[in-house]
PDB file of N, CA and C in Angstrom:
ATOM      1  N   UNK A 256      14.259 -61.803  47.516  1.00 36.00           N
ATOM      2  CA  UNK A 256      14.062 -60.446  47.068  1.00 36.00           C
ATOM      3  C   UNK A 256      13.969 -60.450  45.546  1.00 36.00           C
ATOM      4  N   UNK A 257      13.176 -59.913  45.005  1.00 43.00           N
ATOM      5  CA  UNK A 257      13.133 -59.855  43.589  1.00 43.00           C
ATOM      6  C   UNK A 257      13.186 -58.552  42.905  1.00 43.00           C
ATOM      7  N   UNK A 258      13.653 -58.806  41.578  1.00 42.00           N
ATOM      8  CA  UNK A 258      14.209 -57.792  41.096  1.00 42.00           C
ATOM      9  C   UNK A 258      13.354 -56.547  40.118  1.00 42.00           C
ATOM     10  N   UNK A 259      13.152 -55.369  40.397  1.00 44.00           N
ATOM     11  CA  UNK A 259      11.941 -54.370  40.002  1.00 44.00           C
ATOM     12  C   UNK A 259      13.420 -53.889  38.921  1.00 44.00           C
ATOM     13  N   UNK A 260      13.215 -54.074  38.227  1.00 47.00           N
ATOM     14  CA  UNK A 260      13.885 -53.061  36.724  1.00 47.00           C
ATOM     15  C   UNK A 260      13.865 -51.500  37.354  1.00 47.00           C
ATOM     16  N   UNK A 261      12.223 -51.316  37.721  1.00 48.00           N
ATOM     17  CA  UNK A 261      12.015 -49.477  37.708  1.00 48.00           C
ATOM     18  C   UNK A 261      12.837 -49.323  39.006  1.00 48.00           C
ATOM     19  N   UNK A 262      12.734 -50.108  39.911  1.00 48.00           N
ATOM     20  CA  UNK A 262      13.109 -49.450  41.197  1.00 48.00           C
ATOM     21  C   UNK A 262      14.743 -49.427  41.105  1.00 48.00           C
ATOM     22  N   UNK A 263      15.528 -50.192  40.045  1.00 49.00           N
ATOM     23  CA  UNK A 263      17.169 -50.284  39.744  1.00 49.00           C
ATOM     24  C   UNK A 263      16.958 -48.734  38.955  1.00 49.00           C
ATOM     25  N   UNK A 264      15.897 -48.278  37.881  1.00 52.00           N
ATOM     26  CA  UNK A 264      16.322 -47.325  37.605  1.00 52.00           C
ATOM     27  C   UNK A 264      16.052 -45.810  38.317  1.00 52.00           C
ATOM     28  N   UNK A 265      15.212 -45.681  39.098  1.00 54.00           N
ATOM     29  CA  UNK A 265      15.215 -44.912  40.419  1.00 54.00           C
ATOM     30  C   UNK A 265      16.220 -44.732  40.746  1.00 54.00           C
ATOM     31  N   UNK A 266      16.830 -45.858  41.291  1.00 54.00           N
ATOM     32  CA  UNK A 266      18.133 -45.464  42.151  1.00 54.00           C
ATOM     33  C   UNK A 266      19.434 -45.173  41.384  1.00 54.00           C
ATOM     34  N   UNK A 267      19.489 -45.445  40.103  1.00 54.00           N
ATOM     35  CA  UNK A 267      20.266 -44.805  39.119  1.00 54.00           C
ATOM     36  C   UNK A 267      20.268 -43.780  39.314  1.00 54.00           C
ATOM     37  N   UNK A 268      19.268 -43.238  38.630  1.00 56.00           N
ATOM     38  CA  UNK A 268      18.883 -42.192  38.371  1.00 56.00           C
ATOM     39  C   UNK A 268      18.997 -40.830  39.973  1.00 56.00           C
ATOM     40  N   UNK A 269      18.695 -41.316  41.339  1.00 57.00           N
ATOM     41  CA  UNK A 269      19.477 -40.757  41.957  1.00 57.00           C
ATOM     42  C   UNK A 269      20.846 -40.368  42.245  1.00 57.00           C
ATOM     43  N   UNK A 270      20.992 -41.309  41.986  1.00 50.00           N
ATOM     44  CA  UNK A 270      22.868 -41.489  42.127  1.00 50.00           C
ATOM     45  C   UNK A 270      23.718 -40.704  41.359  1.00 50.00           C
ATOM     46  N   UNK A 271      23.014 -40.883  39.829  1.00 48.00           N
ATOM     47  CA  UNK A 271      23.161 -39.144  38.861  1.00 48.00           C
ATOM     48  C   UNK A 271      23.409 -38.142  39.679  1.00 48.00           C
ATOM     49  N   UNK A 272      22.432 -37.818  39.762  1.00 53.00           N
ATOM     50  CA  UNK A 272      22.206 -36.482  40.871  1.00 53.00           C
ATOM     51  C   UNK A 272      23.143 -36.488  41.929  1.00 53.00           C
ATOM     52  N   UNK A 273      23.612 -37.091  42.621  1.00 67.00           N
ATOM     53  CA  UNK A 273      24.833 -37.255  43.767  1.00 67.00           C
ATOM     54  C   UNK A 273      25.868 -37.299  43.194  1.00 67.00           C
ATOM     55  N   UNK A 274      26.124 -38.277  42.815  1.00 83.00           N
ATOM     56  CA  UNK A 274      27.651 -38.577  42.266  1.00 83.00           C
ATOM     57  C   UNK A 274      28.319 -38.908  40.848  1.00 83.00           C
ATOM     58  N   UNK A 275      28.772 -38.155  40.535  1.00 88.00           N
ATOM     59  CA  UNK A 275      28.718 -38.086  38.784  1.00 88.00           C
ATOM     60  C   UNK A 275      30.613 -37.970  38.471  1.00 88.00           C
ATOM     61  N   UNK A 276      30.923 -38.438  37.432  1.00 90.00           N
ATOM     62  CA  UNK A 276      31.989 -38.214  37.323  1.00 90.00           C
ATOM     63  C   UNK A 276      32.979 -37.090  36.498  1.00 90.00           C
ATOM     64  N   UNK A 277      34.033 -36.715  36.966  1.00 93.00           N
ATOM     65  CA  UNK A 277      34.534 -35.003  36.918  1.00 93.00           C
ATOM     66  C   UNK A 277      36.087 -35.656  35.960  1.00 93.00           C
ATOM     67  N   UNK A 278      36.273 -34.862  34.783  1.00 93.00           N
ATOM     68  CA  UNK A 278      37.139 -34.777  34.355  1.00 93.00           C
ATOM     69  C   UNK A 278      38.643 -34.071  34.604  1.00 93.00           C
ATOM     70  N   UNK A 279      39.207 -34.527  35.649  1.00 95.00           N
ATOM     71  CA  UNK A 279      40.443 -33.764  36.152  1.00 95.00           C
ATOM     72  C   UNK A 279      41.980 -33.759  35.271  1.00 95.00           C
ATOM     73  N   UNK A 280      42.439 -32.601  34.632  1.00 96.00           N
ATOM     74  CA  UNK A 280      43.238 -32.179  33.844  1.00 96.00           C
ATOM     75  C   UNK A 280      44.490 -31.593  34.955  1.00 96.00           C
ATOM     76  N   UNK A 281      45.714 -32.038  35.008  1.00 96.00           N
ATOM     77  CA  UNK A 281      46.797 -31.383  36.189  1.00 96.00           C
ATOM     78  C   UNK A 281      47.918 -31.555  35.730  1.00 96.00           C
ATOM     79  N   UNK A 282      49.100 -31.030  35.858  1.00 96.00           N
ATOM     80  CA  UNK A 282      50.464 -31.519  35.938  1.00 96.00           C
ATOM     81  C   UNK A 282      51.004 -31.317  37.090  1.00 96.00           C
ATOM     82  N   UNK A 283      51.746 -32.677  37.006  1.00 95.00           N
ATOM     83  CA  UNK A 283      52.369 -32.596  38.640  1.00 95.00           C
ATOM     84  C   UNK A 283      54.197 -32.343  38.508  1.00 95.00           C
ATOM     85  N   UNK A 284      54.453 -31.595  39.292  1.00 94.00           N
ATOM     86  CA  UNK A 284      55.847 -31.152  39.196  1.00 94.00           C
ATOM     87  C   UNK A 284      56.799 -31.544  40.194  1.00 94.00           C
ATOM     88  N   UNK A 285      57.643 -32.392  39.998  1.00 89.00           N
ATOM     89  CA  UNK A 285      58.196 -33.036  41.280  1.00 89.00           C
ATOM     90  C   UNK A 285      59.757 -32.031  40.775  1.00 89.00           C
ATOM     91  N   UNK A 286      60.566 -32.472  42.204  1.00 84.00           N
ATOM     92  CA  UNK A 286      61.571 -31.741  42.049  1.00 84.00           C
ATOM     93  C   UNK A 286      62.699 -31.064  40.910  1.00 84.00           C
ATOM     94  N   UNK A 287      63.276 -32.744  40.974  1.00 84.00           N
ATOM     95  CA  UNK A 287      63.977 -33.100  39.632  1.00 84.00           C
ATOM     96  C   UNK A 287      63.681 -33.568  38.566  1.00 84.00           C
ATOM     97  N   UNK A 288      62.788 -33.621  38.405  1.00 86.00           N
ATOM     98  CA  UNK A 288      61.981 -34.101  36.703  1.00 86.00           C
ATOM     99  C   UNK A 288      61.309 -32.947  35.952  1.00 86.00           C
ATOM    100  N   UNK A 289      60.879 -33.469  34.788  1.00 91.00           N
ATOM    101  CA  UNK A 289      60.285 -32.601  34.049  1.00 91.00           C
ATOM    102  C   UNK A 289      58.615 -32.547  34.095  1.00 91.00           C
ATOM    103  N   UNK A 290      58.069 -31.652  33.989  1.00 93.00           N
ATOM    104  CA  UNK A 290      56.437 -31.590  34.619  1.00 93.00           C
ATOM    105  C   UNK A 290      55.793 -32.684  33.977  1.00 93.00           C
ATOM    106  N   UNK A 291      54.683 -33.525  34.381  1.00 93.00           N
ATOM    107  CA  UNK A 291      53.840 -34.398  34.051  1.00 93.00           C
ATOM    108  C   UNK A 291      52.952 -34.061  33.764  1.00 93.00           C
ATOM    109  N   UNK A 292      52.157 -34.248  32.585  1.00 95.00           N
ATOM    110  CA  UNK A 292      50.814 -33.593  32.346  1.00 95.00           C
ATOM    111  C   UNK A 292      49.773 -35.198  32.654  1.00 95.00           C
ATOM    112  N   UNK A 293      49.059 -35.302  33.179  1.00 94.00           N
ATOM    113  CA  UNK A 293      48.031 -36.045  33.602  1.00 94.00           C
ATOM    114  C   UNK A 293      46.539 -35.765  33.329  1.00 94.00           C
ATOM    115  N   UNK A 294      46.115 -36.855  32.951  1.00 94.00           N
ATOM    116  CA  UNK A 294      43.833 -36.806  32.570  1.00 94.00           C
ATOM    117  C   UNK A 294      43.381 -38.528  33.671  1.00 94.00           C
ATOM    118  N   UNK A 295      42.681 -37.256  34.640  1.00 94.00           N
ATOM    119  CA  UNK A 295      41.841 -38.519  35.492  1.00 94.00           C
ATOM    120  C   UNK A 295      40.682 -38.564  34.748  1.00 94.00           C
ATOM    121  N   UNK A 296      39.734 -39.410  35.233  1.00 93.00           N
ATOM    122  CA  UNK A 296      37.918 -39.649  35.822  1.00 93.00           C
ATOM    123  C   UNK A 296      38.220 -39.802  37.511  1.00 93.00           C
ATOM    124  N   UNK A 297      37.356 -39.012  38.215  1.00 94.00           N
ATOM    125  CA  UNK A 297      36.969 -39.219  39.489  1.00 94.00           C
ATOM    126  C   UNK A 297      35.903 -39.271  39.708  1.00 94.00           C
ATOM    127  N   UNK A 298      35.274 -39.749  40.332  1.00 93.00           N
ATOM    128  CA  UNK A 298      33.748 -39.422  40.496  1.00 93.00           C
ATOM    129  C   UNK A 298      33.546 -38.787  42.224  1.00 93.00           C
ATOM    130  N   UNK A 299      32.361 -38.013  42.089  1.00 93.00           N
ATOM    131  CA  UNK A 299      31.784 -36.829  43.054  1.00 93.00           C
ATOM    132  C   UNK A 299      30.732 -36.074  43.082  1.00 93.00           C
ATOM    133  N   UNK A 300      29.776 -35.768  44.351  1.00 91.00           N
ATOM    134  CA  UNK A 300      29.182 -35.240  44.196  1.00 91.00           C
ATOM    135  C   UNK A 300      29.234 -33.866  43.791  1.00 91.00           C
ATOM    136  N   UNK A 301      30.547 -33.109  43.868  1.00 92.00           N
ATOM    137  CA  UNK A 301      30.875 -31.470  43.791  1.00 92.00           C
ATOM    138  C   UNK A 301      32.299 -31.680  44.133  1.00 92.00           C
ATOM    139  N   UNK A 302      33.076 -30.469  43.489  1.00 92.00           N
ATOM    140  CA  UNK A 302      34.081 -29.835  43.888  1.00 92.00           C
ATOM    141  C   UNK A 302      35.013 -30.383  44.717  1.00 92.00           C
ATOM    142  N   UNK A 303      34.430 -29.985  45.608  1.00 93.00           N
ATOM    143  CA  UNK A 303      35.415 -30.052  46.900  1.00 93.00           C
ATOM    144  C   UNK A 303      35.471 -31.528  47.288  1.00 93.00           C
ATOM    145  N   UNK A 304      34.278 -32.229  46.700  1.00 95.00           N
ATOM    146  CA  UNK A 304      34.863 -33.925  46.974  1.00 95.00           C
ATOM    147  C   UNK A 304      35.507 -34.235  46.134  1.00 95.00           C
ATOM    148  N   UNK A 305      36.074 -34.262  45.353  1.00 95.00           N
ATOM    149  CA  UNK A 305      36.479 -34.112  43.690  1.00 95.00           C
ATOM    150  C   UNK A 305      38.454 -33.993  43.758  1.00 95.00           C
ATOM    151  N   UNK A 306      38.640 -32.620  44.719  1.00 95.00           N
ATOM    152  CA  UNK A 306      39.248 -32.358  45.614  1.00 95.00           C
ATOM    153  C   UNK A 306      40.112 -32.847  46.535  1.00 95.00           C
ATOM    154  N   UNK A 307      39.332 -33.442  47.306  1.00 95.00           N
ATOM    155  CA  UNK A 307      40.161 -34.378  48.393  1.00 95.00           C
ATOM    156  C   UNK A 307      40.016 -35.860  47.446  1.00 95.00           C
ATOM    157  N   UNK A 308      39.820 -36.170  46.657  1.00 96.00           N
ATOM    158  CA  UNK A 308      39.949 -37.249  46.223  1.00 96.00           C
ATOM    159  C   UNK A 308      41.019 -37.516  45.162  1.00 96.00           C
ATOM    160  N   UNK A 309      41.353 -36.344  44.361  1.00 95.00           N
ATOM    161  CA  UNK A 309      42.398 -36.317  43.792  1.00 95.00           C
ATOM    162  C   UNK A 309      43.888 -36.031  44.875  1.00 95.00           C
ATOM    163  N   UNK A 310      43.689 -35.199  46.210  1.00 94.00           N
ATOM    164  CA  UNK A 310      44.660 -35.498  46.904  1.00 94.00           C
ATOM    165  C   UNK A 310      45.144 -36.893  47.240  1.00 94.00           C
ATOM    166  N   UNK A 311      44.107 -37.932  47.955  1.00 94.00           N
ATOM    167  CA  UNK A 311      44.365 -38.982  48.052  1.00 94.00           C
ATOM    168  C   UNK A 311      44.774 -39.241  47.219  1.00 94.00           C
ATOM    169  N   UNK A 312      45.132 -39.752  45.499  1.00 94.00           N
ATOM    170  CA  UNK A 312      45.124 -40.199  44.848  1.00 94.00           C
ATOM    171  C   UNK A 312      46.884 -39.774  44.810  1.00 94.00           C
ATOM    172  N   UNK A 313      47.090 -38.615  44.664  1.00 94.00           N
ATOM    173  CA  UNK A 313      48.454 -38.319  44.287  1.00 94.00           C
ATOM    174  C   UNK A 313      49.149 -38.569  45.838  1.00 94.00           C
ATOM    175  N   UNK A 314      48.754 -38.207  46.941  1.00 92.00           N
ATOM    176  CA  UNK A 314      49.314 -38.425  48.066  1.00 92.00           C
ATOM    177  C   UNK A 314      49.702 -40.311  48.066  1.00 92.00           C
ATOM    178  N   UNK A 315      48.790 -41.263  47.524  1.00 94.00           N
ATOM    179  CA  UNK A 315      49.262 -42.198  47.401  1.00 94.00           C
ATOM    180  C   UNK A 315      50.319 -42.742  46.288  1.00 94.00           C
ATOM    181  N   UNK A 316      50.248 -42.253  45.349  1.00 93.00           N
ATOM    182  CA  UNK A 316      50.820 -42.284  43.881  1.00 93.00           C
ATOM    183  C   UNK A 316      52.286 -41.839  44.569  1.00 93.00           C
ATOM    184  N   UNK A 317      53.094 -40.737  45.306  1.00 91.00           N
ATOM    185  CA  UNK A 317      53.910 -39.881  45.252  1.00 91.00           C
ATOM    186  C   UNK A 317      54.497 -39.946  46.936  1.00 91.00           C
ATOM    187  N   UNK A 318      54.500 -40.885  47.214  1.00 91.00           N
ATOM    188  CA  UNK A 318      54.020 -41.167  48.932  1.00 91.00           C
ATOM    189  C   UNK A 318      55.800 -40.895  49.691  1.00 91.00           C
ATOM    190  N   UNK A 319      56.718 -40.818  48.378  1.00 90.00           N
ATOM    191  CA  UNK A 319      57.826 -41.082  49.138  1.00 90.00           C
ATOM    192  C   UNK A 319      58.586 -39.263  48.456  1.00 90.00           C
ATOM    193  N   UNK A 320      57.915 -38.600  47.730  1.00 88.00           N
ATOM    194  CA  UNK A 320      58.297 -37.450  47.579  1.00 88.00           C
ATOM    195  C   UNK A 320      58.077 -36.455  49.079  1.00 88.00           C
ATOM    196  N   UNK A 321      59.362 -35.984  49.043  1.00 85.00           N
ATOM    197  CA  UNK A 321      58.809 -34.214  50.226  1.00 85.00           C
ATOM    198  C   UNK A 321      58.231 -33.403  49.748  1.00 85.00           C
ATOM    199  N   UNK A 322      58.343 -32.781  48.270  1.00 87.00           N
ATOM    200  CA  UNK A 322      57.839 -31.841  47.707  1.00 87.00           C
ATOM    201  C   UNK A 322      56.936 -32.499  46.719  1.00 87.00           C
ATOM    202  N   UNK A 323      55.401 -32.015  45.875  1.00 88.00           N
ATOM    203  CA  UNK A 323      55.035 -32.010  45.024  1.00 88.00           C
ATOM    204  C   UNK A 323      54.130 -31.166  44.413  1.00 88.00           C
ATOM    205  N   UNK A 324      54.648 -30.175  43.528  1.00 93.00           N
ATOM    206  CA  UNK A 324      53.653 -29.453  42.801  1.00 93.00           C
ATOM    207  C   UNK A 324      52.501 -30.012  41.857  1.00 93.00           C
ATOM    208  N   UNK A 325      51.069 -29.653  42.299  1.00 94.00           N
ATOM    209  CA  UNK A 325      50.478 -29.763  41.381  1.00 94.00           C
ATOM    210  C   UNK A 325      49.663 -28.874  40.920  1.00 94.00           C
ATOM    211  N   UNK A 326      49.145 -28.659  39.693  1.00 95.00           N
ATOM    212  CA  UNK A 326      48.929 -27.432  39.010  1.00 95.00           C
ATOM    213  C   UNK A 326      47.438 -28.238  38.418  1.00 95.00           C
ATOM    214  N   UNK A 327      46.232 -27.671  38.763  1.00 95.00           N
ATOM    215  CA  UNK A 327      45.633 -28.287  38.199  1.00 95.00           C
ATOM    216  C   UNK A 327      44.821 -27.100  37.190  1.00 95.00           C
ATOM    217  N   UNK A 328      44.376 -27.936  35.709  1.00 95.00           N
ATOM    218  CA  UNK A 328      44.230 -27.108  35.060  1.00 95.00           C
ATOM    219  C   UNK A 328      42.643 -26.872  34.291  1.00 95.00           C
ATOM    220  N   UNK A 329      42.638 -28.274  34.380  1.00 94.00           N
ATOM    221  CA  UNK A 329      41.009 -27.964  34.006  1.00 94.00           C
ATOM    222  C   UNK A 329      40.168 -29.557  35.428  1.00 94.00           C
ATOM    223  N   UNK A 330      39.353 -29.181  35.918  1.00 94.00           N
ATOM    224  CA  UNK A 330      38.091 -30.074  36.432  1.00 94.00           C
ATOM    225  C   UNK A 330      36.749 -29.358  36.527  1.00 94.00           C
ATOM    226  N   UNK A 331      36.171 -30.587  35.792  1.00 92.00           N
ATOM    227  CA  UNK A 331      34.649 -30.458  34.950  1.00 92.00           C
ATOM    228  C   UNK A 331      33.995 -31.435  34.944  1.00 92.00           C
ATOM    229  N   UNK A 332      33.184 -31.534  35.732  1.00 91.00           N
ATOM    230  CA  UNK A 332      31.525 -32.928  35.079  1.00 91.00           C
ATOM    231  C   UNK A 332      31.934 -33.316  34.031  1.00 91.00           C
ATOM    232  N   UNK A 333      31.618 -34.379  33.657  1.00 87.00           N
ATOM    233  CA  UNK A 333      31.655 -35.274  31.912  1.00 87.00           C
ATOM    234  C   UNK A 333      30.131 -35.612  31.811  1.00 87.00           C
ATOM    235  N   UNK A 334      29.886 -34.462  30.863  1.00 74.00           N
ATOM    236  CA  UNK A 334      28.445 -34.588  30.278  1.00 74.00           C
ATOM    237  C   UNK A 334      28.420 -36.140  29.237  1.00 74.00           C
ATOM    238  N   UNK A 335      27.855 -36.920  29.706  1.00 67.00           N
ATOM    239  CA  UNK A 335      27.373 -37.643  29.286  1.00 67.00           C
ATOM    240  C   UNK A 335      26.469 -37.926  28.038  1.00 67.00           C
ATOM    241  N   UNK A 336      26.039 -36.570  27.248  1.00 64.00           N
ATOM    242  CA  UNK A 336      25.117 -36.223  26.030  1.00 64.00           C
ATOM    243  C   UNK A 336      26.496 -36.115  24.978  1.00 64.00           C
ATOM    244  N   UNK A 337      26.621 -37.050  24.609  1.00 61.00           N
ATOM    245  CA  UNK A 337      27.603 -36.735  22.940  1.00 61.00           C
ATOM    246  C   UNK A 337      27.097 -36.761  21.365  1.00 61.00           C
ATOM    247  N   UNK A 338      27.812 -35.977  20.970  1.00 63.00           N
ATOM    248  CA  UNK A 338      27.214 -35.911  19.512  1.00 63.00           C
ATOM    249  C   UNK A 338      28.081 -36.652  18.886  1.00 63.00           C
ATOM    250  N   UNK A 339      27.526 -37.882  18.868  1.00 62.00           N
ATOM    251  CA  UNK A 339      28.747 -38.898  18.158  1.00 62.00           C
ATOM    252  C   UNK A 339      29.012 -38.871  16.451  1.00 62.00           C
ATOM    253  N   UNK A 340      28.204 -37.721  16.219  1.00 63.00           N
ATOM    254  CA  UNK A 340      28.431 -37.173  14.241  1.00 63.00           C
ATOM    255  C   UNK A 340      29.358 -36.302  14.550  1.00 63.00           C
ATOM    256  N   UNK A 341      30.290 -35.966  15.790  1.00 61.00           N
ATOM    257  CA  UNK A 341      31.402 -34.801  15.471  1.00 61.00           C
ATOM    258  C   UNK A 341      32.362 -35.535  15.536  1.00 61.00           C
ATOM    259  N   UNK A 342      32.183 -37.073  16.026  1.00 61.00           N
ATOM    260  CA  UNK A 342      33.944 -37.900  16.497  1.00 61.00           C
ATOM    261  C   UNK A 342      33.905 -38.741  14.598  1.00 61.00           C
ATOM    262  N   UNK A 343      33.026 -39.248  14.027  1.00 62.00           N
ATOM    263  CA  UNK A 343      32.606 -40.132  12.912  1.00 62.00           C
ATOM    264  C   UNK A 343      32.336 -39.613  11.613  1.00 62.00           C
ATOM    265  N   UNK A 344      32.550 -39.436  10.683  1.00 60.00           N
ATOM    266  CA  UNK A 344      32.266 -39.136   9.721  1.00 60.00           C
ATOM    267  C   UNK A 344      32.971 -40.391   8.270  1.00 60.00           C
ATOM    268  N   UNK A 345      32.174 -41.524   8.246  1.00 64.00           N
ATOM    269  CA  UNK A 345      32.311 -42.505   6.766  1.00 64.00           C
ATOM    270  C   UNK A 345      33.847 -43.091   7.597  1.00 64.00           C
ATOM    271  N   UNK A 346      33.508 -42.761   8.945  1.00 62.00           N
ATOM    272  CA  UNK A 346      34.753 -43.943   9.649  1.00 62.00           C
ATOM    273  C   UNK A 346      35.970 -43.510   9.583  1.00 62.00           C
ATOM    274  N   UNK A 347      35.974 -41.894   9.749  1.00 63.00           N
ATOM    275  CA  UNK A 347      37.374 -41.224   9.876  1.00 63.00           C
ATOM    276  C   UNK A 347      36.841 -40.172  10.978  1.00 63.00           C
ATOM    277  N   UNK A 348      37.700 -40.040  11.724  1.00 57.00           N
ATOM    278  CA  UNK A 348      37.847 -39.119  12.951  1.00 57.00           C
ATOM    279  C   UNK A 348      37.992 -37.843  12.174  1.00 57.00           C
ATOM    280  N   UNK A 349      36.973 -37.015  12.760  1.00 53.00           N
ATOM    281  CA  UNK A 349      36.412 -35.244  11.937  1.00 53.00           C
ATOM    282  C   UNK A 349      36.524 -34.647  13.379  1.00 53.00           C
ATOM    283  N   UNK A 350      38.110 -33.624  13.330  1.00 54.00           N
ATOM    284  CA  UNK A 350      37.603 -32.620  14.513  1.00 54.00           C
ATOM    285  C   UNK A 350      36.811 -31.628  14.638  1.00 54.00           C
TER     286      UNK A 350
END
């Protein structure tokens, strides 16, 4: 089988379109402790896969808790277009 460059970027380039990765922002609140603030990457086509994938994730992470609050606070696509003149400026970080 040999290798087509265009046809690797085709299927990139679909896969964009399907499954992209979501910036998930949460704190998780277990009984006796103090709240956890947490920053994933998940990747998903939408929402609701996004969703059950961060359940798995904490359902495995937390497997021996009865209770766990989680509060989630921000999930969002990660645009991939950065303006790398707002992080750089003469090699000092400019907010």
């Amino acid at each position: 089988m040999a290798y087509t460059p265009e046809e690797r970027e085709e299927e990139r380039l679909e896969g964009a379109q399907t499954d992209r990765e979501w910036l998930v922002e949460y704190v998780v609140e277990l009984p006796e402790d103090n709240p956890v603030r947490m920053i994933t990457i998940i990747r998903g086509a939408e929402m609701s896969e996004v969703q059950g994938r961060l359940y798995d994730i904490l359902r495995a992470q937390y497997a021996s808790e009865a209770r766990l609050d989680v509060t989630v606070v921000r999930m969002e696509p990660v645009d991939m277009r950065t303006d790398v003149g707002l992080f750089e400026i003469g090699g000092v970080y400019q907010p």
